[in-house]
Short mmCIF file of C-alpha atoms in Angstrom, two decimals:
data_model
loop_
_atom_site.label_atom_id
_atom_site.label_comp_id
_atom_site.label_asym_id
_atom_site.label_seq_id
_atom_site.Cartn_x
_atom_site.Cartn_y
_atom_site.Cartn_z
CA MET D 1 -22.54 -6.75 22.15
CA LYS D 2 -24.15 -5.23 19.06
CA HIS D 3 -23.66 -7.00 15.73
CA SER D 4 -22.00 -3.97 14.10
CA ARG D 5 -19.47 -3.71 16.93
CA ALA D 6 -18.73 -7.44 16.72
CA VAL D 7 -18.07 -7.09 12.97
CA LEU D 8 -15.65 -4.20 13.58
CA LEU D 9 -13.85 -6.22 16.24
CA MET D 10 -13.57 -9.20 13.87
CA ILE D 11 -12.02 -6.93 11.23
CA ALA D 12 -9.54 -5.75 13.87
CA VAL D 13 -8.76 -9.41 14.64
CA THR D 14 -7.94 -10.10 10.99
CA LEU D 15 -5.68 -7.03 10.93
CA LEU D 16 -3.75 -8.41 13.90
CA TRP D 17 -3.57 -11.90 12.38
CA SER D 18 -2.27 -10.52 9.08
CA THR D 19 0.86 -8.91 10.54
CA ALA D 20 2.92 -12.11 10.87
CA GLY D 21 4.25 -12.09 7.31
CA VAL D 22 5.49 -8.51 7.18
CA VAL D 23 6.99 -8.66 10.68
CA SER D 24 8.87 -11.88 9.87
CA ARG D 25 10.50 -10.12 6.91
CA HIS D 26 12.17 -7.63 9.27
CA LEU D 27 13.86 -10.21 11.50
CA GLU D 28 17.65 -9.99 11.52
CA ALA D 29 19.04 -13.24 12.95
CA ALA D 30 16.15 -15.54 13.97
CA ARG D 31 15.34 -18.15 11.35
CA SER D 32 12.97 -21.08 10.78
CA PHE D 33 12.34 -23.06 13.99
CA GLU D 34 13.70 -20.30 16.22
CA VAL D 35 11.05 -17.94 14.88
CA THR D 36 8.38 -20.49 15.73
CA PHE D 37 9.83 -21.15 19.19
CA TRP D 38 9.88 -17.53 20.31
CA ARG D 39 6.45 -16.67 18.88
CA SER D 40 4.86 -19.73 20.51
CA ALA D 41 6.69 -19.11 23.80
CA PHE D 42 5.52 -15.48 24.00
CA ASN D 43 2.01 -16.56 23.00
CA ALA D 44 1.95 -19.16 25.79
CA LEU D 45 3.27 -16.66 28.33
CA ALA D 46 0.64 -14.06 27.37
CA LEU D 47 -2.18 -16.62 27.54
CA LEU D 48 -0.95 -17.95 30.89
CA LEU D 49 -1.02 -14.43 32.32
CA ALA D 50 -4.39 -13.51 30.79
CA LEU D 51 -6.14 -16.77 31.67
CA GLY D 52 -4.52 -16.72 35.10
CA VAL D 53 -6.21 -13.38 35.75
CA LEU D 54 -9.56 -14.51 34.28
CA ARG D 55 -9.71 -18.00 35.83
CA GLY D 56 -7.38 -17.84 38.80
CA ALA D 57 -6.25 -21.11 40.38
CA ALA D 58 -8.90 -22.98 38.39
CA LEU D 59 -6.67 -22.64 35.30
CA TRP D 60 -4.09 -25.07 36.68
CA ARG D 61 -6.77 -27.58 37.68
CA GLN D 62 -8.20 -27.35 34.16
CA LEU D 63 -4.76 -27.88 32.60
CA LEU D 64 -4.06 -30.92 34.76
CA GLY D 65 -7.51 -32.35 34.13
CA ALA D 66 -7.66 -31.61 30.40
CA GLY D 67 -9.34 -34.43 28.49
CA ARG D 68 -8.22 -36.22 25.36
CA ALA D 69 -10.19 -33.91 23.06
CA VAL D 70 -8.43 -30.84 24.51
CA TRP D 71 -5.02 -32.46 23.96
CA VAL D 72 -5.86 -33.44 20.36
CA SER D 73 -7.06 -29.90 19.71
CA GLY D 74 -3.86 -28.60 21.32
CA LEU D 75 -1.77 -30.77 18.98
CA CYS D 76 -3.68 -29.31 16.04
CA TRP D 77 -2.93 -25.77 17.24
CA ALA D 78 0.73 -26.69 17.74
CA THR D 79 0.89 -27.93 14.13
CA MET D 80 -0.67 -24.70 12.87
CA PHE D 81 1.66 -22.48 14.91
CA THR D 82 4.76 -24.38 13.80
CA ALA D 83 3.99 -24.96 10.12
CA PHE D 84 2.82 -21.37 9.54
CA MET D 85 6.04 -19.68 10.68
CA VAL D 86 8.35 -22.25 9.09
CA ALA D 87 6.47 -21.88 5.78
CA LEU D 88 6.93 -18.10 5.89
CA THR D 89 10.71 -18.63 5.91
CA LYS D 90 10.50 -20.79 2.77
CA THR D 91 8.07 -19.02 0.43
CA SER D 92 6.16 -15.79 -0.08
CA VAL D 93 3.54 -14.42 2.31
CA ALA D 94 0.92 -14.57 -0.45
CA ASN D 95 1.56 -18.27 -1.12
CA VAL D 96 1.29 -19.13 2.60
CA LEU D 97 -1.88 -17.12 3.23
CA VAL D 98 -3.71 -18.37 0.14
CA THR D 99 -2.80 -21.98 0.97
CA MET D 100 -4.05 -21.44 4.54
CA SER D 101 -7.35 -20.04 3.30
CA LEU D 102 -8.36 -23.54 2.18
CA ALA D 103 -9.23 -24.38 5.80
CA PRO D 104 -13.02 -23.70 5.54
CA LEU D 105 -13.34 -25.86 2.42
CA LEU D 106 -11.26 -28.69 3.90
CA THR D 107 -13.36 -28.49 7.06
CA ALA D 108 -16.53 -28.92 5.02
CA LEU D 109 -14.96 -31.89 3.21
CA PHE D 110 -13.81 -33.51 6.47
CA ALA D 111 -17.28 -33.03 7.94
CA ARG D 112 -18.71 -34.89 4.95
CA ILE D 113 -16.19 -37.75 5.23
CA PHE D 114 -15.98 -38.21 9.00
CA LEU D 115 -19.28 -36.82 10.30
CA GLN D 116 -21.51 -37.71 7.32
CA HIS D 117 -22.68 -34.12 6.97
CA ARG D 118 -24.41 -33.48 3.66
CA LEU D 119 -22.74 -30.78 1.57
CA PRO D 120 -24.79 -28.51 -0.69
CA LEU D 121 -23.87 -28.22 -4.35
CA ARG D 122 -22.44 -24.73 -3.79
CA THR D 123 -19.85 -26.14 -1.34
CA TRP D 124 -18.77 -28.89 -3.76
CA ALA D 125 -18.38 -26.20 -6.47
CA ALA D 126 -16.36 -24.05 -4.05
CA ILE D 127 -14.08 -27.00 -3.18
CA ALA D 128 -13.47 -27.65 -6.88
CA LEU D 129 -12.70 -24.00 -7.66
CA GLY D 130 -10.50 -23.53 -4.59
CA SER D 131 -8.57 -26.72 -5.38
CA ALA D 132 -8.01 -25.52 -8.93
CA GLY D 133 -6.58 -22.25 -7.61
CA ILE D 134 -4.17 -24.03 -5.28
CA ALA D 135 -3.19 -26.48 -8.04
CA TRP D 136 -2.38 -23.50 -10.28
CA MET D 137 -0.13 -22.01 -7.60
CA PHE D 138 1.61 -25.32 -6.90
CA GLY D 139 2.19 -25.84 -10.63
CA HIS D 140 3.80 -22.43 -10.92
CA GLU D 141 6.00 -22.94 -7.84
CA MET D 142 7.25 -26.28 -9.22
CA GLN D 143 8.93 -24.22 -11.92
CA GLY D 144 10.22 -21.63 -9.44
CA GLY D 145 12.37 -23.84 -7.21
CA ALA D 146 12.18 -26.59 -4.63
CA GLN D 147 12.32 -24.24 -1.62
CA ALA D 148 9.19 -22.27 -2.59
CA LEU D 149 7.32 -25.50 -3.36
CA GLY D 150 8.44 -26.97 -0.05
CA GLY D 151 7.19 -23.86 1.73
CA MET D 152 3.73 -24.30 0.22
CA LEU D 153 3.68 -27.99 1.19
CA ILE D 154 4.56 -27.03 4.77
CA ALA D 155 1.88 -24.32 4.71
CA PHE D 156 -0.67 -26.94 3.59
CA ALA D 157 -0.28 -28.56 7.03
CA VAL D 158 -2.02 -25.49 8.50
CA PRO D 159 -5.44 -25.93 6.82
CA LEU D 160 -5.20 -29.71 7.32
CA ALA D 161 -4.68 -29.26 11.06
CA ALA D 162 -7.36 -26.55 11.19
CA ALA D 163 -9.89 -28.77 9.42
CA THR D 164 -9.08 -31.62 11.82
CA ASN D 165 -9.52 -29.28 14.78
CA TRP D 166 -12.88 -27.85 13.67
CA THR D 167 -14.18 -31.32 12.78
CA LEU D 168 -13.21 -32.51 16.27
CA LEU D 169 -15.07 -29.55 17.79
CA GLN D 170 -18.17 -30.26 15.68
CA HIS D 171 -18.09 -33.90 16.73
CA SER D 172 -17.72 -32.96 20.40
CA HIS D 173 -20.61 -30.49 20.16
CA SER D 174 -22.81 -33.14 18.55
CA ARG D 175 -22.02 -35.68 21.28
CA SER D 176 -22.67 -33.08 23.96
CA GLU D 177 -26.08 -32.20 22.49
CA ALA D 178 -26.90 -35.91 22.38
CA GLY D 179 -26.00 -36.25 26.07
CA GLU D 180 -22.75 -38.11 25.37
CA GLY D 181 -19.18 -37.20 26.22
CA SER D 182 -18.06 -34.17 28.24
CA GLY D 183 -18.77 -31.39 25.75
CA ALA D 184 -16.58 -29.46 23.31
CA PRO D 185 -12.92 -28.85 24.19
CA ASP D 186 -12.10 -25.58 25.93
CA MET D 187 -10.84 -23.53 22.98
CA LEU D 188 -8.60 -21.17 24.96
CA LEU D 189 -7.14 -24.06 26.96
CA ALA D 190 -6.42 -25.92 23.71
CA VAL D 191 -4.71 -22.83 22.22
CA LEU D 192 -2.56 -22.52 25.35
CA LEU D 193 -1.57 -26.19 25.17
CA GLY D 194 -0.81 -25.79 21.47
CA ALA D 195 1.52 -22.88 22.16
CA LEU D 196 3.29 -24.79 24.94
CA ILE D 197 3.68 -27.92 22.78
CA SER D 198 4.95 -25.89 19.81
CA ALA D 199 7.52 -24.08 21.96
CA LEU D 200 8.78 -27.28 23.61
CA LEU D 201 9.05 -29.24 20.35
CA THR D 202 10.82 -26.49 18.39
CA LEU D 203 13.31 -25.46 21.10
CA PRO D 204 15.79 -28.32 20.38
CA LEU D 205 15.50 -27.61 16.64
CA ALA D 206 16.03 -23.87 17.20
CA TRP D 207 19.20 -24.33 19.28
CA PRO D 208 21.55 -22.47 19.41
CA LEU D 209 19.32 -19.41 19.70
CA GLN D 210 20.55 -16.43 17.67
CA ALA D 211 17.81 -13.82 18.08
CA GLY D 212 18.95 -10.44 19.41
CA TRP D 213 16.88 -7.87 21.25
CA HIS D 214 15.51 -6.48 17.97
CA ASP D 215 14.18 -9.87 16.91
CA LEU D 216 12.91 -10.71 20.39
CA GLY D 217 10.88 -7.49 20.43
CA LEU D 218 9.26 -8.32 17.09
CA LEU D 219 8.57 -11.94 18.04
CA ALA D 220 7.14 -10.90 21.40
CA GLY D 221 4.78 -8.59 19.52
CA LEU D 222 3.70 -11.49 17.31
CA GLY D 223 3.15 -13.82 20.25
CA VAL D 224 1.07 -11.31 22.19
CA PHE D 225 -0.70 -9.16 19.59
CA GLN D 226 -0.81 -11.44 16.54
CA LEU D 227 -1.84 -14.61 18.43
CA ALA D 228 -2.84 -14.33 22.09
CA LEU D 229 -4.98 -11.17 21.93
CA PRO D 230 -6.90 -12.14 18.74
CA CYS D 231 -7.58 -15.60 20.18
CA LEU D 232 -9.09 -14.10 23.32
CA ILE D 233 -11.26 -11.74 21.23
CA VAL D 234 -12.47 -14.23 18.62
CA VAL D 235 -13.63 -16.73 21.25
CA GLN D 236 -15.86 -13.98 22.65
CA LEU D 237 -17.06 -12.98 19.18
CA SER D 238 -18.12 -16.57 18.45
CA ARG D 239 -20.97 -15.97 20.91
CA VAL D 240 -22.29 -13.10 18.79
CA LEU D 241 -21.39 -13.81 15.16
CA PRO D 242 -22.46 -16.98 13.32
CA ALA D 243 -19.67 -19.30 12.14
CA PRO D 244 -20.15 -18.57 8.39
CA GLU D 245 -19.86 -14.84 9.03
CA ILE D 246 -16.69 -15.31 11.10
CA ALA D 247 -15.23 -17.46 8.30
CA LEU D 248 -16.13 -14.85 5.70
CA LEU D 249 -14.66 -11.95 7.66
CA GLY D 250 -11.58 -14.07 8.43
CA LEU D 251 -10.73 -14.07 4.72
CA LEU D 252 -9.69 -10.44 5.13
CA GLU D 253 -6.48 -11.83 6.67
CA VAL D 254 -5.35 -12.94 3.21
CA ILE D 255 -5.95 -9.53 1.68
CA PHE D 256 -4.46 -7.58 4.58
CA GLY D 257 -1.49 -9.93 4.87
CA VAL D 258 -0.54 -9.64 1.19
CA LEU D 259 -0.91 -5.84 1.34
CA TRP D 260 1.23 -5.59 4.50
CA ALA D 261 3.99 -7.67 2.88
CA TRP D 262 3.78 -5.62 -0.32
CA LEU D 263 3.80 -2.21 1.37
CA GLY D 264 5.93 -3.01 4.41
CA ALA D 265 8.51 -5.41 2.97
CA GLY D 266 8.40 -4.83 -0.80
CA GLU D 267 7.22 -8.41 -1.42
CA ALA D 268 4.93 -8.16 -4.44
CA PRO D 269 2.78 -11.28 -5.01
CA SER D 270 3.45 -13.27 -8.18
CA SER D 271 0.90 -13.44 -10.98
CA ALA D 272 0.27 -17.11 -10.12
CA ALA D 273 -0.40 -16.20 -6.47
CA LEU D 274 -2.79 -13.44 -7.54
CA LEU D 275 -4.73 -15.67 -9.93
CA GLY D 276 -4.76 -18.70 -7.63
CA GLY D 277 -5.65 -16.51 -4.67
CA ALA D 278 -8.49 -14.87 -6.59
CA MET D 279 -9.91 -18.31 -7.41
CA VAL D 280 -9.71 -19.47 -3.79
CA LEU D 281 -11.20 -16.25 -2.41
CA ALA D 282 -13.99 -16.30 -5.01
CA ALA D 283 -14.83 -19.87 -4.00
CA LEU D 284 -14.84 -19.05 -0.30
CA VAL D 285 -16.74 -15.77 -0.55
CA GLY D 286 -19.33 -17.26 -2.90
CA ASN D 287 -19.88 -20.27 -0.67
CA GLU D 288 -20.17 -18.20 2.52
CA LEU D 289 -22.50 -15.58 0.99
CA LEU D 290 -24.80 -18.25 -0.45
CA GLY D 291 -24.69 -20.02 2.92
CA LEU D 292 -25.71 -16.83 4.76
CA ARG D 293 -28.51 -16.25 2.25
CA ALA D 294 -29.76 -19.81 2.66
CA GLY D 295 -29.60 -19.44 6.45
CA ARG D 296 -31.78 -16.35 6.35
#
């Protein structure tokens, strides 16, 4: 695949990712954990069908023989799936997406703490600026009500789980290169397990189910087109695009997601979200661009 085509596909991936907020604002009856249950269930079903076609009977052998690293990664994905949708029911799309965008910086920090990776000065500066932006948003939401603040705290579980997941993958890759362990977890298998775990854990909390056909159609679209399809694509793109470039292009999800919510649901971001988001995005973009320049 050519680099230019891979970039265009990654932009398409971020467009698909960014639709969750605006779609959730058009649900009629489904709320909180039920939203998470249906999205995760449809995601799991789509991945089971897709991976069943791609891998055949080997898929079930791989599921049954999944190692500890795959299960830990699956738990991380389950946390991300669950916390993201619950947070969207508590606070604005902008607050959730900006809070989630801390994942690359938290990953770098976790790699320093747990893997003893040295961080360049630019990454420390980015962590400081991004943290200041999130602190500004949290400070504003403390004045706006407990529910919005609680939504941001729930959303913070997403970058924490993501950073844990990527650190686990880095550690597994390092052990594999050193001839230890069994290699990095199967990403698609871990995503499938995460969707299954999320659906099973949230079903009792979602009962009794209230979603009608209108809501089920929207949630099925999220499970298939906002999660399963982008996951299949981005795993392929990781073979073409370097990780810093994927992280940089992935930031478009924040911009697209806020615009979708603004144009499609009339949810204008607050001034605190705009300022805090600008600080976080500036930190991330600056760090990634300097990283790409240093890599060249």
